[in-house]
Amino acid sequence: LQVRGAPPAQGPLLLVANHISWLDILVLHAAGFCRFVSKADIKDWPVIGMMATHAGTLYIARDSRRDALRVVHHMRDALLRGEVVAVFPEGTTTDGQSLRTFHGRLLSGVIEQQRAVQPVAIRYWRDGAVDLQAAFIGDDDLLSHLRRLLSAPAAEVEIHLLPLLLPLPEENRNQLARRAQHCVSDCLERLRAPNAEPQASALTS
């Protein structure tokens, strides 16, 4: 695990990260404690669900607008208490090679309270390329995914804690989400595999 950049010493703060796997929760906790907003299914997962609940995870029924409003209310309270909260605004996982749109509905609290947002870029590496085994997508189930991970050699993961964003005057939650998305996208596009050969410098006359 390689952590680039540093989080502020304390909250209130909202982390917004790209989402590849349930592993994202573990690696972000390794970088610094935070409360997650996560899909309700995880609560019933063996061991991992217990750990997530113990860490104060806020569970959300993803297809329920009413439940999203409930979670937004709890996030506002957590920010008022000075906590660090983390969300995955894509709303689902990807294979790590691309980003989905960052949705803004969970950013309402930072807009209202004028709190900082910290974009976070996560990438898993294996054998000099993006690690597709880390991705938890589609019809994957937890036990099958664990078997694949545990039967393979260790991979590398980088967490990039990017500069803070503050809501701009008249900026709405979706606009702030897009700014965070651009920060994460730019970072991922610049990343090179850990064992990649350095590129030759361009010669200028």
mmCIF file of N, CA, C and O in Angstrom, residues 59-136:
data_model
loop_
_atom_site.group_PDB
_atom_site.id
_atom_site.type_symbol
_atom_site.label_atom_id
_atom_site.label_comp_id
_atom_site.label_asym_id
_atom_site.label_seq_id
_atom_site.Cartn_x
_atom_site.Cartn_y
_atom_site.Cartn_z
ATOM 1 N N TYR A 59 -25.207 2.954 6.105
ATOM 2 C CA TYR A 59 -25.680 2.094 5.025
ATOM 3 C C TYR A 59 -26.814 2.761 4.260
ATOM 4 O O TYR A 59 -27.673 3.404 4.846
ATOM 5 N N ILE A 60 -26.796 2.549 2.938
ATOM 6 C CA ILE A 60 -27.792 3.179 2.078
ATOM 7 C C ILE A 60 -28.386 2.146 1.126
ATOM 8 O O ILE A 60 -27.664 1.328 0.554
ATOM 9 N N ALA A 61 -29.707 2.176 0.992
ATOM 10 C CA ALA A 61 -30.384 1.390 -0.038
ATOM 11 C C ALA A 61 -30.287 2.173 -1.333
ATOM 12 O O ALA A 61 -30.947 3.206 -1.494
ATOM 13 N N ARG A 62 -29.468 1.724 -2.260
ATOM 14 C CA ARG A 62 -29.083 2.551 -3.402
ATOM 15 C C ARG A 62 -30.251 2.955 -4.299
ATOM 16 O O ARG A 62 -30.205 3.986 -4.950
ATOM 17 N N ASP A 63 -31.278 2.144 -4.362
ATOM 18 C CA ASP A 63 -32.396 2.440 -5.261
ATOM 19 C C ASP A 63 -33.517 3.220 -4.588
ATOM 20 O O ASP A 63 -34.577 3.425 -5.174
ATOM 21 N N SER A 64 -33.298 3.657 -3.348
ATOM 22 C CA SER A 64 -34.339 4.342 -2.599
ATOM 23 C C SER A 64 -33.979 5.810 -2.403
ATOM 24 O O SER A 64 -33.027 6.134 -1.687
ATOM 25 N N ARG A 65 -34.734 6.702 -3.039
ATOM 26 C CA ARG A 65 -34.504 8.143 -2.864
ATOM 27 C C ARG A 65 -34.752 8.549 -1.423
ATOM 28 O O ARG A 65 -34.032 9.381 -0.866
ATOM 29 N N ARG A 66 -35.760 7.954 -0.800
ATOM 30 C CA ARG A 66 -36.076 8.278 0.587
ATOM 31 C C ARG A 66 -34.925 7.899 1.511
ATOM 32 O O ARG A 66 -34.576 8.652 2.424
ATOM 33 N N ASP A 67 -34.313 6.736 1.264
ATOM 34 C CA ASP A 67 -33.197 6.324 2.110
ATOM 35 C C ASP A 67 -31.982 7.210 1.881
ATOM 36 O O ASP A 67 -31.223 7.489 2.817
ATOM 37 N N ALA A 68 -31.803 7.674 0.648
ATOM 38 C CA ALA A 68 -30.696 8.593 0.378
ATOM 39 C C ALA A 68 -30.844 9.876 1.192
ATOM 40 O O ALA A 68 -29.859 10.398 1.725
ATOM 41 N N LEU A 69 -32.066 10.373 1.318
ATOM 42 C CA LEU A 69 -32.301 11.581 2.119
ATOM 43 C C LEU A 69 -31.971 11.326 3.586
ATOM 44 O O LEU A 69 -31.430 12.200 4.272
ATOM 45 N N ARG A 70 -32.301 10.125 4.061
ATOM 46 C CA ARG A 70 -31.981 9.771 5.455
ATOM 47 C C ARG A 70 -30.472 9.779 5.671
ATOM 48 O O ARG A 70 -29.967 10.337 6.665
ATOM 49 N N VAL A 71 -29.737 9.181 4.737
ATOM 50 C CA VAL A 71 -28.282 9.110 4.871
ATOM 51 C C VAL A 71 -27.658 10.502 4.769
ATOM 52 O O VAL A 71 -26.728 10.821 5.513
ATOM 53 N N VAL A 72 -28.161 11.331 3.866
ATOM 54 C CA VAL A 72 -27.658 12.706 3.754
ATOM 55 C C VAL A 72 -27.822 13.433 5.088
ATOM 56 O O VAL A 72 -26.925 14.177 5.516
ATOM 57 N N HIS A 73 -28.948 13.226 5.759
ATOM 58 C CA HIS A 73 -29.178 13.849 7.071
ATOM 59 C C HIS A 73 -28.116 13.395 8.078
ATOM 60 O O HIS A 73 -27.551 14.213 8.819
ATOM 61 N N HIS A 74 -27.821 12.085 8.104
ATOM 62 C CA HIS A 74 -26.806 11.577 9.041
ATOM 63 C C HIS A 74 -25.416 12.084 8.677
ATOM 64 O O HIS A 74 -24.585 12.339 9.565
ATOM 65 N N MET A 75 -25.152 12.240 7.384
ATOM 66 C CA MET A 75 -23.858 12.787 6.967
ATOM 67 C C MET A 75 -23.704 14.229 7.435
ATOM 68 O O MET A 75 -22.622 14.636 7.887
ATOM 69 N N ARG A 76 -24.771 15.012 7.334
ATOM 70 C CA ARG A 76 -24.719 16.397 7.823
ATOM 71 C C ARG A 76 -24.371 16.429 9.305
ATOM 72 O O ARG A 76 -23.547 17.230 9.746
ATOM 73 N N ASP A 77 -25.005 15.541 10.073
ATOM 74 C CA ASP A 77 -24.734 15.487 11.513
ATOM 75 C C ASP A 77 -23.279 15.116 11.777
ATOM 76 O O ASP A 77 -22.630 15.683 12.668
ATOM 77 N N ALA A 78 -22.762 14.142 11.010
ATOM 78 C CA ALA A 78 -21.376 13.712 11.197
ATOM 79 C C ALA A 78 -20.406 14.850 10.891
ATOM 80 O O ALA A 78 -19.421 15.063 11.614
ATOM 81 N N LEU A 79 -20.672 15.610 9.834
ATOM 82 C CA LEU A 79 -19.811 16.745 9.506
ATOM 83 C C LEU A 79 -19.885 17.825 10.580
ATOM 84 O O LEU A 79 -18.869 18.443 10.927
ATOM 85 N N LEU A 80 -21.075 18.050 11.110
ATOM 86 C CA LEU A 80 -21.213 19.029 12.188
ATOM 87 C C LEU A 80 -20.421 18.621 13.420
ATOM 88 O O LEU A 80 -19.959 19.471 14.189
ATOM 89 N N ARG A 81 -20.266 17.312 13.610
ATOM 90 C CA ARG A 81 -19.471 16.818 14.744
ATOM 91 C C ARG A 81 -17.977 16.818 14.435
ATOM 92 O O ARG A 81 -17.170 16.408 15.271
ATOM 93 N N GLY A 82 -17.608 17.252 13.241
ATOM 94 C CA GLY A 82 -16.192 17.332 12.897
ATOM 95 C C GLY A 82 -15.604 16.033 12.404
ATOM 96 O O GLY A 82 -14.379 15.849 12.438
ATOM 97 N N GLU A 83 -16.425 15.114 11.907
ATOM 98 C CA GLU A 83 -15.941 13.806 11.480
ATOM 99 C C GLU A 83 -15.498 13.828 10.011
ATOM 100 O O GLU A 83 -15.798 14.761 9.263
ATOM 101 N N VAL A 84 -14.773 12.781 9.642
ATOM 102 C CA VAL A 84 -14.386 12.555 8.250
ATOM 103 C C VAL A 84 -15.297 11.458 7.697
ATOM 104 O O VAL A 84 -15.391 10.368 8.250
ATOM 105 N N VAL A 85 -15.978 11.768 6.601
ATOM 106 C CA VAL A 85 -16.910 10.831 5.974
ATOM 107 C C VAL A 85 -16.420 10.564 4.553
ATOM 108 O O VAL A 85 -15.913 11.470 3.890
ATOM 109 N N ALA A 86 -16.561 9.322 4.092
ATOM 110 C CA ALA A 86 -16.111 8.959 2.748
ATOM 111 C C ALA A 86 -17.277 8.408 1.935
ATOM 112 O O ALA A 86 -18.081 7.621 2.445
ATOM 113 N N VAL A 87 -17.348 8.820 0.672
ATOM 114 C CA VAL A 87 -18.392 8.329 -0.230
ATOM 115 C C VAL A 87 -17.755 7.917 -1.552
ATOM 116 O O VAL A 87 -16.667 8.382 -1.916
ATOM 117 N N PHE A 88 -18.466 7.048 -2.266
ATOM 118 C CA PHE A 88 -18.084 6.638 -3.614
ATOM 119 C C PHE A 88 -19.161 7.166 -4.563
ATOM 120 O O PHE A 88 -20.168 6.501 -4.808
ATOM 121 N N PRO A 89 -18.986 8.373 -5.091
ATOM 122 C CA PRO A 89 -20.073 9.029 -5.823
ATOM 123 C C PRO A 89 -20.390 8.438 -7.192
ATOM 124 O O PRO A 89 -21.354 8.858 -7.825
ATOM 125 N N GLU A 90 -19.600 7.449 -7.656
ATOM 126 C CA GLU A 90 -19.987 6.764 -8.890
ATOM 127 C C GLU A 90 -21.236 5.906 -8.660
ATOM 128 O O GLU A 90 -21.938 5.588 -9.617
ATOM 129 N N GLY A 91 -21.464 5.505 -7.409
ATOM 130 C CA GLY A 91 -22.640 4.713 -7.094
ATOM 131 C C GLY A 91 -22.493 3.232 -7.374
ATOM 132 O O GLY A 91 -23.357 2.439 -7.014
ATOM 133 N N THR A 92 -21.392 2.822 -7.993
ATOM 134 C CA THR A 92 -21.128 1.420 -8.283
ATOM 135 C C THR A 92 -19.634 1.269 -8.535
ATOM 136 O O THR A 92 -18.891 2.257 -8.544
ATOM 137 N N THR A 93 -19.191 0.033 -8.728
ATOM 138 C CA THR A 93 -17.774 -0.218 -8.958
ATOM 139 C C THR A 93 -17.462 -0.293 -10.450
ATOM 140 O O THR A 93 -18.334 -0.537 -11.278
ATOM 141 N N THR A 94 -16.187 -0.099 -10.780
ATOM 142 C CA THR A 94 -15.694 -0.253 -12.146
ATOM 143 C C THR A 94 -14.502 -1.200 -12.118
ATOM 144 O O THR A 94 -14.048 -1.615 -11.046
ATOM 145 N N ASP A 95 -13.943 -1.493 -13.292
ATOM 146 C CA ASP A 95 -12.765 -2.368 -13.344
ATOM 147 C C ASP A 95 -11.473 -1.609 -13.070
ATOM 148 O O ASP A 95 -10.383 -2.179 -13.138
ATOM 149 N N GLY A 96 -11.576 -0.325 -12.751
ATOM 150 C CA GLY A 96 -10.396 0.453 -12.420
ATOM 151 C C GLY A 96 -9.726 1.120 -13.601
ATOM 152 O O GLY A 96 -8.761 1.873 -13.424
ATOM 153 N N GLN A 97 -10.219 0.870 -14.796
ATOM 154 C CA GLN A 97 -9.612 1.463 -15.982
ATOM 155 C C GLN A 97 -10.340 2.710 -16.462
ATOM 156 O O GLN A 97 -9.871 3.392 -17.375
ATOM 157 N N SER A 98 -11.490 2.991 -15.893
ATOM 158 C CA SER A 98 -12.268 4.159 -16.295
ATOM 159 C C SER A 98 -13.092 4.651 -15.117
ATOM 160 O O SER A 98 -13.212 3.951 -14.098
ATOM 161 N N LEU A 99 -13.647 5.849 -15.272
ATOM 162 C CA LEU A 99 -14.505 6.420 -14.235
ATOM 163 C C LEU A 99 -15.928 6.540 -14.747
ATOM 164 O O LEU A 99 -16.152 6.827 -15.931
ATOM 165 N N ARG A 100 -16.894 6.349 -13.850
ATOM 166 C CA ARG A 100 -18.271 6.702 -14.144
ATOM 167 C C ARG A 100 -18.529 8.116 -13.634
ATOM 168 O O ARG A 100 -17.706 8.695 -12.922
ATOM 169 N N THR A 101 -19.676 8.649 -13.961
ATOM 170 C CA THR A 101 -20.043 9.991 -13.510
ATOM 171 C C THR A 101 -20.126 10.037 -11.987
ATOM 172 O O THR A 101 -20.696 9.142 -11.356
ATOM 173 N N PHE A 102 -19.556 11.072 -11.391
ATOM 174 C CA PHE A 102 -19.700 11.315 -9.958
ATOM 175 C C PHE A 102 -21.041 12.021 -9.737
ATOM 176 O O PHE A 102 -21.258 13.123 -10.232
ATOM 177 N N HIS A 103 -21.930 11.386 -8.996
ATOM 178 C CA HIS A 103 -23.229 11.970 -8.697
ATOM 179 C C HIS A 103 -23.135 12.829 -7.435
ATOM 180 O O HIS A 103 -22.394 12.522 -6.501
ATOM 181 N N GLY A 104 -23.936 13.875 -7.389
ATOM 182 C CA GLY A 104 -23.787 14.861 -6.328
ATOM 183 C C GLY A 104 -24.741 14.757 -5.159
ATOM 184 O O GLY A 104 -24.636 15.557 -4.231
ATOM 185 N N ARG A 105 -25.673 13.796 -5.175
ATOM 186 C CA ARG A 105 -26.714 13.839 -4.146
ATOM 187 C C ARG A 105 -26.174 13.673 -2.730
ATOM 188 O O ARG A 105 -26.770 14.190 -1.785
ATOM 189 N N LEU A 106 -25.033 12.980 -2.555
ATOM 190 C CA LEU A 106 -24.478 12.814 -1.214
ATOM 191 C C LEU A 106 -23.568 13.977 -0.814
ATOM 192 O O LEU A 106 -22.995 13.961 0.268
ATOM 193 N N LEU A 107 -23.460 14.993 -1.670
ATOM 194 C CA LEU A 107 -22.617 16.146 -1.358
ATOM 195 C C LEU A 107 -23.416 17.337 -0.840
ATOM 196 O O LEU A 107 -22.873 18.425 -0.659
ATOM 197 N N SER A 108 -24.689 17.117 -0.582
ATOM 198 C CA SER A 108 -25.535 18.231 -0.129
ATOM 199 C C SER A 108 -25.005 18.874 1.139
ATOM 200 O O SER A 108 -25.005 20.098 1.289
ATOM 201 N N GLY A 109 -24.544 18.054 2.083
ATOM 202 C CA GLY A 109 -24.089 18.575 3.366
ATOM 203 C C GLY A 109 -22.907 19.515 3.244
ATOM 204 O O GLY A 109 -22.847 20.541 3.929
ATOM 205 N N VAL A 110 -21.951 19.187 2.370
ATOM 206 C CA VAL A 110 -20.781 20.054 2.249
ATOM 207 C C VAL A 110 -21.141 21.365 1.560
ATOM 208 O O VAL A 110 -20.532 22.412 1.842
ATOM 209 N N ILE A 111 -22.122 21.332 0.676
ATOM 210 C CA ILE A 111 -22.585 22.575 0.049
ATOM 211 C C ILE A 111 -23.241 23.467 1.094
ATOM 212 O O ILE A 111 -22.944 24.670 1.200
ATOM 213 N N GLU A 112 -24.126 22.905 1.893
ATOM 214 C CA GLU A 112 -24.847 23.691 2.895
ATOM 215 C C GLU A 112 -23.920 24.243 3.973
ATOM 216 O O GLU A 112 -24.077 25.375 4.424
ATOM 217 N N GLN A 113 -22.952 23.428 4.401
ATOM 218 C CA GLN A 113 -22.075 23.830 5.497
ATOM 219 C C GLN A 113 -20.763 24.448 5.017
ATOM 220 O O GLN A 113 -19.951 24.866 5.836
ATOM 221 N N GLN A 114 -20.561 24.503 3.682
ATOM 222 C CA GLN A 114 -19.320 25.030 3.121
ATOM 223 C C GLN A 114 -18.104 24.302 3.689
ATOM 224 O O GLN A 114 -17.125 24.908 4.142
ATOM 225 N N ARG A 115 -18.176 22.973 3.637
ATOM 226 C CA ARG A 115 -17.089 22.127 4.113
ATOM 227 C C ARG A 115 -16.200 21.703 2.960
ATOM 228 O O ARG A 115 -16.599 21.754 1.792
ATOM 229 N N ALA A 116 -15.001 21.239 3.291
ATOM 230 C CA ALA A 116 -14.045 20.832 2.269
ATOM 231 C C ALA A 116 -14.339 19.422 1.759
ATOM 232 O O ALA A 116 -14.828 18.557 2.497
ATOM 233 N N VAL A 117 -14.017 19.237 0.492
ATOM 234 C CA VAL A 117 -14.073 17.920 -0.144
ATOM 235 C C VAL A 117 -12.647 17.546 -0.538
ATOM 236 O O VAL A 117 -11.904 18.370 -1.078
ATOM 237 N N GLN A 118 -12.268 16.296 -0.266
ATOM 238 C CA GLN A 118 -10.952 15.826 -0.705
ATOM 239 C C GLN A 118 -11.133 14.705 -1.725
ATOM 240 O O GLN A 118 -11.571 13.606 -1.390
ATOM 241 N N PRO A 119 -10.829 14.969 -3.000
ATOM 242 C CA PRO A 119 -10.881 13.895 -3.995
ATOM 243 C C PRO A 119 -9.786 12.863 -3.695
ATOM 244 O O PRO A 119 -8.677 13.218 -3.271
ATOM 245 N N VAL A 120 -10.107 11.596 -3.931
ATOM 246 C CA VAL A 120 -9.174 10.502 -3.679
ATOM 247 C C VAL A 120 -9.149 9.582 -4.895
ATOM 248 O O VAL A 120 -10.201 9.140 -5.366
ATOM 249 N N ALA A 121 -7.964 9.318 -5.410
ATOM 250 C CA ALA A 121 -7.796 8.404 -6.548
ATOM 251 C C ALA A 121 -7.205 7.095 -6.048
ATOM 252 O O ALA A 121 -6.183 7.091 -5.349
ATOM 253 N N ILE A 122 -7.857 5.982 -6.396
ATOM 254 C CA ILE A 122 -7.404 4.650 -5.982
ATOM 255 C C ILE A 122 -7.065 3.848 -7.235
ATOM 256 O O ILE A 122 -7.842 3.811 -8.196
ATOM 257 N N ARG A 123 -5.923 3.201 -7.228
ATOM 258 C CA ARG A 123 -5.583 2.299 -8.335
ATOM 259 C C ARG A 123 -4.830 1.076 -7.800
ATOM 260 O O ARG A 123 -3.927 1.207 -6.974
ATOM 261 N N TYR A 124 -5.227 -0.085 -8.284
ATOM 262 C CA TYR A 124 -4.577 -1.348 -7.951
ATOM 263 C C TYR A 124 -3.691 -1.769 -9.115
ATOM 264 O O TYR A 124 -4.093 -1.676 -10.282
ATOM 265 N N TRP A 125 -2.490 -2.259 -8.788
ATOM 266 C CA TRP A 125 -1.519 -2.660 -9.811
ATOM 267 C C TRP A 125 -1.141 -4.124 -9.619
ATOM 268 O O TRP A 125 -1.024 -4.607 -8.492
ATOM 269 N N ARG A 126 -0.911 -4.826 -10.734
ATOM 270 C CA ARG A 126 -0.381 -6.191 -10.687
ATOM 271 C C ARG A 126 0.407 -6.445 -11.975
ATOM 272 O O ARG A 126 -0.096 -6.205 -13.068
ATOM 273 N N ASP A 127 1.632 -6.918 -11.813
ATOM 274 C CA ASP A 127 2.478 -7.268 -12.959
ATOM 275 C C ASP A 127 2.606 -6.115 -13.955
ATOM 276 O O ASP A 127 2.559 -6.306 -15.176
ATOM 277 N N GLY A 128 2.741 -4.907 -13.436
ATOM 278 C CA GLY A 128 2.991 -3.761 -14.298
ATOM 279 C C GLY A 128 1.795 -3.215 -15.026
ATOM 280 O O GLY A 128 1.935 -2.409 -15.946
ATOM 281 N N ALA A 129 0.590 -3.648 -14.630
ATOM 282 C CA ALA A 129 -0.618 -3.162 -15.295
ATOM 283 C C ALA A 129 -1.722 -2.984 -14.258
ATOM 284 O O ALA A 129 -1.587 -3.411 -13.102
ATOM 285 N N VAL A 130 -2.818 -2.349 -14.674
ATOM 286 C CA VAL A 130 -3.967 -2.225 -13.777
ATOM 287 C C VAL A 130 -4.422 -3.622 -13.358
ATOM 288 O O VAL A 130 -4.560 -4.526 -14.196
ATOM 289 N N ASP A 131 -4.643 -3.816 -12.066
ATOM 290 C CA ASP A 131 -5.008 -5.122 -11.523
ATOM 291 C C ASP A 131 -6.513 -5.354 -11.675
ATOM 292 O O ASP A 131 -7.305 -4.858 -10.882
ATOM 293 N N LEU A 132 -6.892 -6.132 -12.672
ATOM 294 C CA LEU A 132 -8.307 -6.400 -12.897
ATOM 295 C C LEU A 132 -8.864 -7.396 -11.890
ATOM 296 O O LEU A 132 -10.081 -7.476 -11.703
ATOM 297 N N GLN A 133 -7.991 -8.151 -11.206
ATOM 298 C CA GLN A 133 -8.467 -9.097 -10.199
ATOM 299 C C GLN A 133 -9.025 -8.387 -8.972
ATOM 300 O O GLN A 133 -9.854 -8.942 -8.249
ATOM 301 N N ALA A 134 -8.570 -7.175 -8.719
ATOM 302 C CA ALA A 134 -9.051 -6.444 -7.548
ATOM 303 C C ALA A 134 -10.495 -5.988 -7.720
ATOM 304 O O ALA A 134 -11.215 -5.794 -6.735
ATOM 305 N N ALA A 135 -10.918 -5.811 -8.960
ATOM 306 C CA ALA A 135 -12.254 -5.274 -9.223
ATOM 307 C C ALA A 135 -13.340 -6.246 -8.755
ATOM 308 O O ALA A 135 -13.254 -7.457 -8.967
ATOM 309 N N PHE A 136 -14.366 -5.693 -8.117
ATOM 310 C CA PHE A 136 -15.518 -6.464 -7.642
ATOM 311 C C PHE A 136 -16.740 -5.910 -8.366
ATOM 312 O O PHE A 136 -17.341 -4.935 -7.948
#
